[in-house]
């Protein structure tokens, strides 16, 4: 093969691999821990399509799914320094960085999905989005993260007592460590990508997550007892690196913001469908789902977590506003 032919072949392969991204003036690289097809991944892709259309192909988004760019905590760092342009993460790993994200990460802070949507879609949500900016991020939109419940490989959990002494993985935030301590369990904060093998090898007994993550991560294969106690409803956030943001014109910034907002209803529709599909898959695989659970003792046990983490007037004010939202 001649050199020219080789170059043409390589170029064509490049076009096929990256698709329309090659035609774009600027391609924003976006990270997600979830696999292709997961609602958050698809929602950011949908946002990218809107952006491409609205800028006539000048701005595009490429989603690096399946933690290709790293585990959430590391990708947050990389986003801060502009190595990654955009990131879709849970607000949990942001807790120690952006104080305001703590209030929506508190156990049982939301009464229902509707309550959570009202809060995140309204002025409280806007205030939390703005809170990212001094820390090197631009908050673009919130996505759903469902309700998180406990699962483990040992036994069905039917009460707080059953959790005593269990080793449970949590996301890397002090709130979740204190939450497990308050329930009498041993919290093991670790990256999401290490949970499967840690359960499999007995390093931990279990973890906690929503239906789609419990399913897509395969954790149900190694931890078959899933208790629907729904202690957390932590929204997810799509952020952009402030340094990438500052390179855009004011007009493009507005277009990015709008495209992100317009992806929210798409995300919510995908989420509802995926929750059902994941539940069906996990149940069919033989998971033992405990639905008959009294949540009150779990709720009551959370007082020390609120006392420890909601101390400043700022956070107290936010919690009061969330609780007062009808
Ligand atoms: C999922 C969430 C991820 C990640 C993961 C975890 O529900 O969508 O962003 O935070 O939980 O437990 O680490």
XYZ file of C-alpha atoms and ligand atoms in Angstrom:
339
model
C 0.000 0.000 0.000
C 1.378 3.442 -0.879
C 1.797 6.066 1.797
C -1.020 8.187 0.297
C -3.404 5.275 0.248
C -2.507 4.446 3.840
C -3.159 8.026 4.901
C -6.532 8.040 3.123
C -7.484 4.765 4.794
C -6.483 6.090 8.207
C -8.430 9.290 7.607
C -11.529 7.403 6.551
C -11.271 5.213 9.642
C -11.057 8.402 11.684
C -14.209 9.794 10.074
C -16.076 6.559 10.636
C -14.925 6.349 14.234
C -15.738 9.857 15.340
C -18.697 10.468 13.012
C -19.858 14.044 12.768
C -17.556 15.102 15.622
C -14.794 15.642 13.051
C -16.819 18.312 11.264
C -17.238 20.313 14.448
C -15.140 23.340 15.225
C -15.249 22.541 18.932
C -16.091 19.168 20.440
C -16.826 19.237 24.155
C -15.669 16.063 25.898
C -18.166 14.883 28.485
C -17.651 12.198 31.115
C -20.111 9.679 32.540
C -19.517 6.666 34.755
C -22.491 4.787 33.283
C -22.520 2.541 30.221
C -23.780 3.513 26.794
C -27.574 3.518 26.678
C -27.966 4.584 30.329
C -30.430 7.527 30.655
C -27.793 10.080 31.716
C -25.484 9.099 28.836
C -28.322 9.319 26.323
C -29.515 12.641 27.733
C -26.085 14.249 27.296
C -25.932 12.843 23.760
C -29.363 14.402 23.118
C -28.076 17.696 24.482
C -25.131 17.434 22.090
C -27.440 16.906 19.112
C -29.436 20.015 20.043
C -26.220 21.992 20.398
C -24.916 20.791 17.046
C -28.190 21.727 15.306
C -28.453 25.114 16.972
C -24.837 26.125 16.259
C -24.958 24.654 12.737
C -22.318 22.137 13.645
C -19.866 24.506 15.309
C -20.293 22.983 18.783
C -20.643 19.260 19.457
C -20.497 16.978 22.454
C -18.752 13.641 22.670
C -19.791 11.477 25.607
C -17.108 9.256 27.112
C -19.304 6.752 28.911
C -18.408 3.747 31.118
C -15.897 5.736 33.196
C -13.504 5.892 30.210
C -12.112 9.144 31.610
C -11.955 7.870 35.190
C -13.990 7.445 38.355
C -16.271 10.318 39.365
C -14.094 11.947 42.012
C -11.082 12.049 39.653
C -13.123 13.295 36.711
C -14.482 16.118 38.881
C -10.871 17.219 39.487
C -10.095 16.970 35.786
C -13.193 19.007 34.953
C -12.164 21.687 37.418
C -8.845 22.042 35.601
C -10.391 21.992 32.126
C -8.951 18.616 31.088
C -12.564 17.428 30.703
C -15.090 19.969 29.385
C -18.314 18.524 30.773
C -19.255 16.007 33.418
C -22.444 14.253 34.454
C -22.076 13.127 38.055
C -24.061 12.509 41.188
C -24.061 15.457 43.584
C -22.719 13.150 46.298
C -19.053 13.329 45.223
C -19.427 17.127 45.032
C -20.390 17.426 48.728
C -16.922 18.153 50.066
C -16.288 20.705 47.304
C -19.559 22.621 46.834
C -21.247 22.966 50.209
C -24.707 23.646 48.812
C -24.859 20.171 47.213
C -24.973 18.700 50.720
C -28.572 19.686 51.339
C -29.904 17.632 48.426
C -27.702 14.708 49.463
C -29.252 14.439 52.930
C -31.132 11.220 53.652
C -34.908 11.537 53.302
C -34.716 15.248 52.402
C -37.212 14.764 49.561
C -40.708 13.436 50.220
C -41.261 12.196 46.663
C -39.980 12.490 43.095
C -42.475 15.329 42.537
C -41.125 17.179 45.557
C -37.552 16.726 44.283
C -38.521 17.991 40.804
C -40.279 21.055 42.253
C -37.197 21.929 44.303
C -34.637 21.315 41.561
C -36.701 23.028 38.829
C -37.341 26.130 40.972
C -35.337 28.914 42.638
C -33.570 26.544 45.077
C -32.255 24.526 42.129
C -31.093 27.733 40.429
C -29.260 28.794 43.602
C -27.516 25.414 43.801
C -26.521 25.572 40.123
C -24.970 29.012 40.705
C -23.058 27.713 43.731
C -20.770 25.658 41.453
C -19.251 28.702 39.766
C -16.802 29.928 42.440
C -15.341 26.392 42.486
C -14.419 26.228 38.800
C -17.617 24.705 37.386
C -20.708 25.985 35.634
C -23.829 24.133 36.736
C -25.932 23.452 33.630
C -28.816 21.169 34.627
C -30.012 18.546 37.073
C -30.908 15.005 36.102
C -32.785 12.370 38.094
C -30.929 9.869 40.218
C -33.943 7.919 41.459
C -34.168 6.608 45.014
C -31.268 4.695 46.469
C -31.829 1.554 48.578
C -29.600 -1.018 50.282
C -28.459 -4.285 48.734
C -26.137 -6.953 50.025
C -24.895 -10.484 49.525
C -25.649 -11.803 53.023
C -29.294 -11.580 54.090
C -32.547 -9.710 53.593
C -32.532 -6.374 55.454
C -35.924 -5.772 56.982
C -35.052 -3.307 59.748
C -32.295 -0.939 60.910
C -31.088 -3.714 63.211
C -30.259 -5.939 60.248
C -27.696 -3.379 59.065
C -25.714 -3.493 62.310
C -22.069 -4.336 61.668
C -22.515 -4.699 57.907
C -19.821 -3.327 55.629
C -21.596 -1.098 53.146
C -20.011 0.873 50.316
C -21.094 4.495 50.006
C -20.222 7.306 47.612
C -17.214 9.377 48.683
C -18.873 11.984 50.907
C -18.853 12.436 54.690
C -22.654 12.634 54.752
C -22.987 9.053 53.564
C -20.309 7.793 55.958
C -22.180 9.435 58.851
C -25.475 8.077 57.550
C -24.166 4.507 57.766
C -22.630 5.107 61.184
C -25.997 6.394 62.412
C -27.532 3.126 61.206
C -24.906 1.069 63.048
C -23.151 -0.138 59.895
C -19.535 0.241 58.739
C -19.308 2.665 55.862
C -16.739 1.969 53.162
C -16.413 4.932 50.811
C -15.022 3.793 47.453
C -15.324 4.544 43.727
C -18.300 3.028 41.936
C -16.084 0.974 39.628
C -14.659 -1.026 42.535
C -17.961 -2.101 44.058
C -18.656 -5.231 41.998
C -15.373 -6.958 42.766
C -15.436 -5.760 46.376
C -18.775 -7.476 46.953
C -17.669 -10.528 45.022
C -14.514 -10.968 47.091
C -16.247 -10.161 50.394
C -14.334 -6.912 51.049
C -17.777 -5.370 51.580
C -21.186 -6.928 52.206
C -23.143 -4.581 50.017
C -23.843 -1.099 48.769
C -26.789 1.120 47.946
C -28.163 2.503 44.717
C -31.182 2.992 42.467
C -32.727 0.325 40.192
C -30.893 1.337 36.979
C -27.457 1.402 38.640
C -28.085 -1.797 40.614
C -28.869 -3.430 37.286
C -26.431 -1.836 34.799
C -23.437 -2.290 37.112
C -24.257 -5.981 37.484
C -24.210 -5.605 41.284
C -27.428 -7.656 41.448
C -25.392 -10.647 40.283
C -23.283 -10.565 43.443
C -25.743 -9.017 45.946
C -29.204 -10.425 45.565
C -30.993 -8.913 48.591
C -32.444 -5.504 47.707
C -34.451 -3.621 50.338
C -36.617 -0.760 49.099
C -36.026 1.582 52.024
C -35.241 4.529 49.661
C -33.057 6.498 52.065
C -31.504 8.825 49.482
C -32.769 10.696 46.451
C -29.614 12.482 45.300
C -30.101 14.422 42.070
C -27.388 14.293 39.438
C -25.786 17.339 37.884
C -24.370 18.210 34.487
C -21.510 20.663 34.913
C -19.132 22.354 32.551
C -15.573 23.304 33.327
C -15.420 27.061 33.959
C -12.221 27.230 31.917
C -13.915 25.579 28.887
C -16.972 27.793 29.428
C -14.886 30.981 29.398
C -13.613 30.104 25.919
C -17.164 30.325 24.496
C -18.881 33.497 23.321
C -21.794 34.758 25.439
C -24.151 33.618 22.704
C -22.716 30.084 22.643
C -22.837 29.944 26.445
C -26.577 30.710 26.303
C -27.044 28.015 23.649
C -25.183 25.446 25.779
C -27.286 26.313 28.819
C -30.526 26.035 26.877
C -29.561 22.721 25.245
C -28.746 21.289 28.696
C -32.113 22.436 30.087
C -33.900 21.012 27.047
C -32.301 17.622 27.686
C -33.934 17.378 31.136
C -37.418 16.229 30.006
C -35.746 13.752 27.630
C -33.742 12.419 30.552
C -36.785 12.093 32.789
C -38.696 10.097 30.202
C -35.758 7.754 29.672
C -35.344 7.433 33.434
C -38.896 6.277 34.122
C -38.637 3.648 31.382
C -35.219 2.449 32.556
C -36.314 2.131 36.188
C -39.066 -0.262 35.088
C -36.833 -2.214 32.718
C -34.052 -2.538 35.302
C -36.445 -3.701 38.007
C -37.882 -6.331 35.670
C -34.410 -7.565 34.686
C -33.164 -7.785 38.257
C -36.278 -9.568 39.483
C -36.125 -12.025 36.578
C -32.514 -12.780 37.512
C -33.665 -13.915 40.962
C -33.029 -10.904 43.168
C -34.955 -11.008 46.418
C -36.681 -7.642 46.760
C -37.896 -6.601 50.207
C -40.720 -4.101 49.787
C -42.439 -4.402 53.141
C -40.273 -2.045 55.151
C -41.070 0.502 57.831
C -39.092 3.617 56.875
C -39.749 5.503 60.107
C -36.864 4.024 62.157
C -34.494 4.808 59.247
C -35.773 8.397 59.108
C -35.557 8.830 62.900
C -31.968 7.557 62.949
C -30.869 10.400 60.643
C -31.091 13.220 63.186
C -27.332 13.159 64.025
C -26.530 13.420 60.308
C -28.612 16.586 59.973
C -27.203 17.982 63.242
C -23.634 17.452 62.087
C -23.921 18.647 58.500
C -26.565 21.363 58.543
C -24.775 23.880 60.739
C -24.306 27.109 58.752
C -27.157 29.573 58.306
C -26.808 29.103 54.575
C -27.464 25.353 54.704
C -30.120 25.690 57.399
C -31.911 28.191 55.147
C -31.749 25.864 52.148
C -33.041 22.888 54.152
C -35.927 24.978 55.490
C -36.805 26.151 51.970
C -36.745 22.573 50.661
C -38.937 21.345 53.496
C -41.379 24.221 52.917
C -41.680 23.458 49.183
C -45.093 21.930 48.548
C -25.300 6.270 40.522
C -25.016 7.643 39.964
C -23.572 7.752 39.595
C -22.667 7.336 40.732
C -23.099 6.040 41.358
C -22.336 5.724 42.635
O -26.645 6.192 40.896
O -25.789 7.860 38.802
O -23.325 9.071 39.158
O -22.635 8.355 41.681
O -24.482 6.036 41.645
O -22.919 5.145 43.542
O -21.144 6.039 42.717
